[in-house]
Each structure stands twice: as C-alpha cells, then as structure tokens.
XYZ file of C-alpha atoms in Angstrom:
292
model
C 0.000 0.000 0.000
C 2.862 2.309 0.872
C 4.373 1.654 -2.585
C 1.134 2.574 -4.320
C 0.884 5.752 -2.279
C 4.467 6.648 -3.189
C 3.804 6.087 -6.881
C 0.662 8.204 -6.693
C 2.594 10.985 -4.985
C 5.315 10.912 -7.645
C 2.756 10.980 -10.465
C 0.919 13.871 -8.819
C 4.177 15.757 -8.563
C 4.992 15.117 -12.221
C 1.543 16.272 -13.315
C 1.947 19.475 -11.324
C 5.459 19.994 -12.663
C 4.509 19.532 -16.314
C 1.457 21.760 -16.003
C 3.247 24.792 -14.598
C 3.231 27.920 -16.806
C 6.980 28.352 -16.416
C 7.706 24.926 -17.886
C 5.170 25.411 -20.667
C 6.911 28.624 -21.664
C 10.277 26.867 -21.601
C 9.015 24.076 -23.877
C 7.564 26.634 -26.285
C 10.868 28.513 -26.360
C 12.684 25.314 -27.370
C 10.136 24.097 -29.914
C 11.658 22.384 -32.932
C 8.835 23.624 -35.180
C 10.409 26.110 -37.553
C 9.563 27.941 -40.762
C 13.033 27.142 -42.081
C 14.477 23.967 -40.525
C 16.678 22.999 -43.454
C 20.379 23.670 -43.941
C 21.734 24.721 -47.319
C 21.366 21.778 -49.745
C 24.433 19.829 -50.809
C 24.813 17.822 -54.025
C 24.351 14.082 -53.530
C 26.353 12.702 -56.445
C 29.831 14.093 -57.067
C 31.262 14.166 -60.620
C 33.554 11.292 -59.644
C 30.610 9.220 -58.432
C 28.635 9.998 -61.589
C 31.494 8.867 -63.825
C 32.111 5.702 -61.800
C 28.431 4.774 -61.947
C 27.439 5.804 -65.465
C 30.416 5.584 -67.831
C 30.611 2.079 -69.334
C 33.731 0.256 -68.236
C 34.729 2.825 -65.627
C 36.384 1.420 -62.540
C 34.016 1.451 -59.559
C 34.761 4.308 -57.213
C 37.330 3.116 -54.664
C 36.644 4.616 -51.243
C 39.286 4.106 -48.502
C 37.849 2.425 -45.378
C 38.454 5.487 -43.213
C 36.662 7.715 -45.701
C 33.771 5.249 -45.970
C 33.447 5.200 -42.183
C 33.392 8.993 -42.135
C 30.702 8.981 -44.819
C 28.603 6.525 -42.812
C 28.872 8.676 -39.695
C 27.873 11.727 -41.706
C 24.830 9.881 -43.043
C 23.867 8.706 -39.567
C 24.054 12.265 -38.273
C 21.950 13.496 -41.188
C 19.333 10.784 -40.565
C 19.184 11.710 -36.886
C 18.372 15.287 -37.867
C 16.160 14.587 -40.904
C 15.526 10.836 -41.205
C 13.628 10.970 -44.494
C 15.608 13.894 -45.970
C 12.435 15.906 -46.474
C 14.668 18.956 -46.728
C 16.259 17.733 -49.964
C 13.496 18.819 -52.371
C 11.554 21.261 -50.191
C 12.635 24.391 -52.082
C 12.405 22.687 -55.502
C 8.867 21.534 -54.778
C 7.770 24.975 -53.607
C 9.077 26.512 -56.826
C 7.588 23.797 -59.037
C 4.010 24.043 -57.772
C 3.993 27.709 -58.726
C 4.785 26.871 -62.349
C 3.340 23.555 -63.494
C 1.798 20.205 -62.635
C 4.208 17.413 -63.658
C 3.065 14.456 -65.723
C 5.291 11.952 -63.890
C 7.235 11.933 -60.608
C 9.937 9.295 -60.097
C 10.238 8.247 -56.423
C 13.243 6.145 -55.465
C 16.840 5.844 -54.321
C 20.211 6.326 -56.065
C 19.132 4.301 -59.090
C 16.313 6.794 -59.591
C 18.446 9.801 -58.640
C 21.070 8.920 -61.257
C 18.413 8.180 -63.902
C 18.078 11.862 -64.806
C 21.823 11.835 -65.495
C 21.839 8.458 -67.229
C 18.933 9.304 -69.557
C 18.424 13.093 -69.430
C 16.121 13.138 -72.454
C 13.458 11.349 -70.405
C 13.403 14.023 -67.721
C 11.806 16.870 -69.630
C 10.084 19.666 -67.684
C 7.005 17.527 -67.075
C 8.938 14.484 -65.739
C 10.407 15.052 -62.273
C 13.138 13.057 -60.519
C 12.731 12.694 -56.747
C 15.290 9.956 -56.095
C 17.618 10.213 -53.098
C 20.755 8.104 -52.834
C 20.774 5.452 -50.126
C 17.094 5.675 -49.220
C 14.922 2.842 -47.966
C 11.155 2.458 -48.339
C 10.272 3.861 -44.864
C 12.125 7.063 -45.714
C 10.232 7.304 -48.996
C 6.907 6.876 -47.205
C 7.708 9.808 -44.917
C 8.482 12.166 -47.799
C 5.904 10.784 -50.236
C 3.270 13.426 -49.548
C 5.683 16.331 -49.974
C 7.641 14.952 -52.933
C 4.762 13.324 -54.839
C 1.211 14.035 -53.639
C 1.640 17.788 -53.195
C 2.952 18.072 -56.784
C -0.308 16.598 -58.182
C 1.282 14.492 -60.928
C -0.713 12.289 -63.270
C 1.592 9.299 -62.631
C 4.095 8.259 -59.965
C 6.844 5.747 -60.703
C 7.842 3.941 -57.482
C 11.112 2.024 -57.311
C 12.169 0.953 -53.820
C 13.895 -1.999 -52.191
C 17.591 -2.061 -53.043
C 18.540 -0.342 -49.796
C 15.910 -2.187 -47.740
C 17.652 -5.400 -48.751
C 21.003 -3.805 -47.895
C 19.712 -2.668 -44.494
C 20.723 0.958 -44.918
C 18.390 2.099 -42.132
C 18.638 -1.104 -40.116
C 17.049 -4.546 -40.237
C 13.402 -4.936 -41.242
C 11.037 -7.731 -42.209
C 9.756 -8.444 -45.691
C 6.313 -7.490 -44.389
C 7.657 -4.091 -43.286
C 8.843 -3.485 -46.831
C 5.542 -4.642 -48.312
C 3.585 -2.373 -45.975
C 5.657 0.606 -47.099
C 4.923 -0.182 -50.742
C 1.217 -0.565 -49.894
C 1.263 2.775 -48.074
C 2.747 4.656 -51.041
C 0.323 3.053 -53.476
C -2.628 3.827 -51.198
C -1.581 7.472 -50.834
C -1.200 7.853 -54.588
C -4.497 6.246 -55.503
C -6.439 8.118 -52.820
C -5.208 11.313 -54.469
C -6.046 10.290 -58.022
C -2.460 9.536 -59.057
C -1.803 6.509 -61.260
C 1.009 4.179 -60.183
C 3.777 2.449 -62.091
C 5.298 -0.063 -59.680
C 8.882 -0.932 -60.587
C 10.795 -4.090 -59.859
C 13.929 -3.980 -57.749
C 16.875 -4.060 -60.174
C 19.028 -7.195 -60.000
C 22.050 -7.467 -57.732
C 23.998 -10.384 -56.338
C 26.559 -8.377 -54.387
C 26.883 -5.034 -52.647
C 30.210 -3.258 -52.860
C 29.622 -1.784 -49.387
C 28.731 -5.237 -47.955
C 31.007 -7.629 -49.851
C 30.016 -10.770 -47.888
C 26.272 -10.398 -48.517
C 24.615 -12.203 -51.449
C 21.178 -10.630 -51.976
C 20.073 -12.176 -55.296
C 17.480 -14.577 -53.846
C 15.934 -11.935 -51.579
C 15.568 -9.622 -54.581
C 13.853 -12.394 -56.573
C 11.395 -13.058 -53.742
C 10.489 -9.413 -53.276
C 10.088 -8.936 -57.017
C 7.708 -11.904 -57.149
C 5.608 -10.200 -54.470
C 5.749 -6.815 -56.265
C 4.476 -8.454 -59.460
C 1.683 -10.208 -57.560
C 0.715 -7.038 -55.671
C 0.648 -5.016 -58.891
C -1.691 -7.597 -60.443
C -3.976 -7.572 -57.394
C -4.207 -3.780 -57.405
C -4.344 -3.524 -61.206
C -1.161 -1.509 -61.375
C 1.312 -1.507 -64.231
C 4.408 -3.466 -63.202
C 7.622 -2.176 -64.806
C 9.890 -5.209 -64.934
C 13.386 -3.756 -65.228
C 14.755 -6.874 -63.560
C 13.917 -8.926 -66.640
C 15.991 -6.797 -69.010
C 18.933 -6.153 -66.672
C 19.396 -9.533 -64.982
C 21.714 -12.414 -65.790
C 20.716 -16.022 -65.123
C 22.375 -15.866 -61.690
C 20.451 -12.795 -60.541
C 23.325 -10.369 -60.979
C 23.035 -7.283 -63.133
C 24.529 -8.020 -66.543
C 28.121 -6.722 -66.613
C 27.466 -4.707 -69.776
C 24.893 -2.682 -67.811
C 26.802 -1.924 -64.586
C 30.199 -1.133 -63.132
C 29.518 -1.907 -59.488
C 26.838 -4.610 -59.672
C 24.095 -2.311 -58.336
C 23.797 0.884 -60.384
C 23.080 0.982 -64.129
C 25.471 2.631 -66.558
C 24.332 4.642 -69.581
C 23.651 1.388 -71.508
C 21.741 0.092 -68.487
C 19.435 3.090 -68.462
C 19.070 2.782 -72.241
C 17.865 -0.815 -71.732
C 15.408 0.386 -69.074
C 13.916 3.133 -71.240
C 11.641 0.950 -73.414
C 10.264 -0.694 -70.259
C 9.304 2.688 -68.857
C 7.849 3.905 -72.154
C 5.657 0.801 -72.464
C 4.625 1.069 -68.815
C 3.668 4.718 -69.174
C 1.629 4.005 -72.286
C -0.245 1.208 -70.514
C -0.848 3.373 -67.458
C -2.322 6.275 -69.418
C -3.871 4.413 -72.383
C -7.404 4.664 -71.005
C -7.154 8.433 -71.285
C -5.374 8.288 -74.636
C -2.563 10.424 -73.251
C 0.655 10.922 -75.238
C 3.939 9.884 -73.642
C 6.069 12.451 -71.774
C 8.175 14.733 -73.910
C 11.368 13.011 -74.931
C 9.801 9.509 -74.880
C-alpha cells in the first residue's frame, strides 16, 4: 500500500510539474517547429561518383575504409536530424508548384536519382526526378506526400527496395517493406495519381557489404511486387527482366559496381518505362512524356 501511495505521490508531482506555466513557456521557447528547418542543400552525387556509376567500363569508385566510415557517420548524423531527408526537395517543390503540374514523378533511391543523369532526355520539364541516394522504403513513405502528392502528378513511378535489402536504415522484415509499398500506393491512388510499380533491379553483391549475397531476396520481393501489382491492377515495370543475368546479378554490360546501371543500363530500361507509361495512361489516350 505504501508503494502505491508513493507512486501516486510521484505521479501527482509530475503532473503538477509539467502543467506549470513556467515549464510550458520553456518548452515553447525550445520548440523544434520552424519555418526554415533545413540547412543549405548539398549535391548528392559528385562528378567522380557519376562517372564511376554511369560511364561504361569505368572502374568502380574506390573509397578508402576510413573515408567510408566517415561517410557513414555523416549519413547517420543526417538521418538523426532529418531521417527521411524531407529537406532535400523542399525548395524545388515549392518553386515547381507555382509553375506547373508534372506528368510523372519518379520516387526512389540512387538508381532513380542517377536516372536523370543516365537518360536526361526522359526528364523533360514535365517528368520530375525525386530519387535520393541510399534511401529505404520507410524514408520514402515519410516524404511521399511532400515529394509526390503535393505536386499533383498524373503518374508516380515507385522504385524501392535495393537499400531495404542492404539494411541501410537497419534490419526490417519483408512485411515491413511490403507495408511501405502498400502505403505509397494507397496514398497515390487516394489522391487520383496513377502508379507504375517498378521491380527492384538485379544485384547479387553489394560493394559496401562484400560478404552479402542478396540475389534470392531480390527475386522473392520482385515476385511479391508483381503479384501485388496484379492484385491492385497496377502496371508493373519489370526492369529486372531486361537487366538480370541467369544468376540474378546485373549483366556486366549494364553496370560497373553490380548495383547501379550505366548509360547502356538506363538505355535498356527506357523501353520498359515507355511501355509502362503508355499502358498506365492508355485509357485516357494520353501521349507519352516529352522526350519519350
């Protein structure tokens, strides 16, 4: 009984403490809500990274272990401050909505981010790239409203999973990944946006995790993505089929590092996107995006 009385006394004290005007004013003074919470943006892909990823036959970018560790710490610090990197496109989105409604928004990770460099003719003014290097599906869910819904596109192209498999933001279950895909599709459809659901590109190794062999996991998740797209009557863009070797690796003529497409890789992906876009918009008889 004495213990219960002690607990009650402590709780009463806490309630009184947290309801005092002085503390309320202190909390308000330290509020993290801000009209301008974002630091100055920094480029994600350096010229050296672009060349190593995109130029056919280029040697993969060699990063010394100490530099890689510093990069990882920098990314961890950035995620602690802005987990989903909603700051990345905040200013771009604000400027865009004043000018036009895009036809297509590409949501994804580094493979999507580099796509506008690997096939710039696709990304005309009405096709917008919102890929961020290293991102996982939970990060994309958190920025999906800002970077897709608020832009009011006709179509969203969703490619996610490479970094979920790699564990860039920590371990997760296959069901976690599936729920994130479901969430993005639900948000898009509830807002009248058509969805192209992309396969995870093939990979059987990760240069930043050399002992991991992810090919079978990628196959399993792609089988679910295809099934889910059929259930929801979405167009499934099967880039895996055109990029993959029999072993589940990306064909060497399409990649330097086993994960990211080169210029020829993006060229092989282009017809898949064009066909997917046509199927997605055929009911409205819409022409393809400029440059297609």
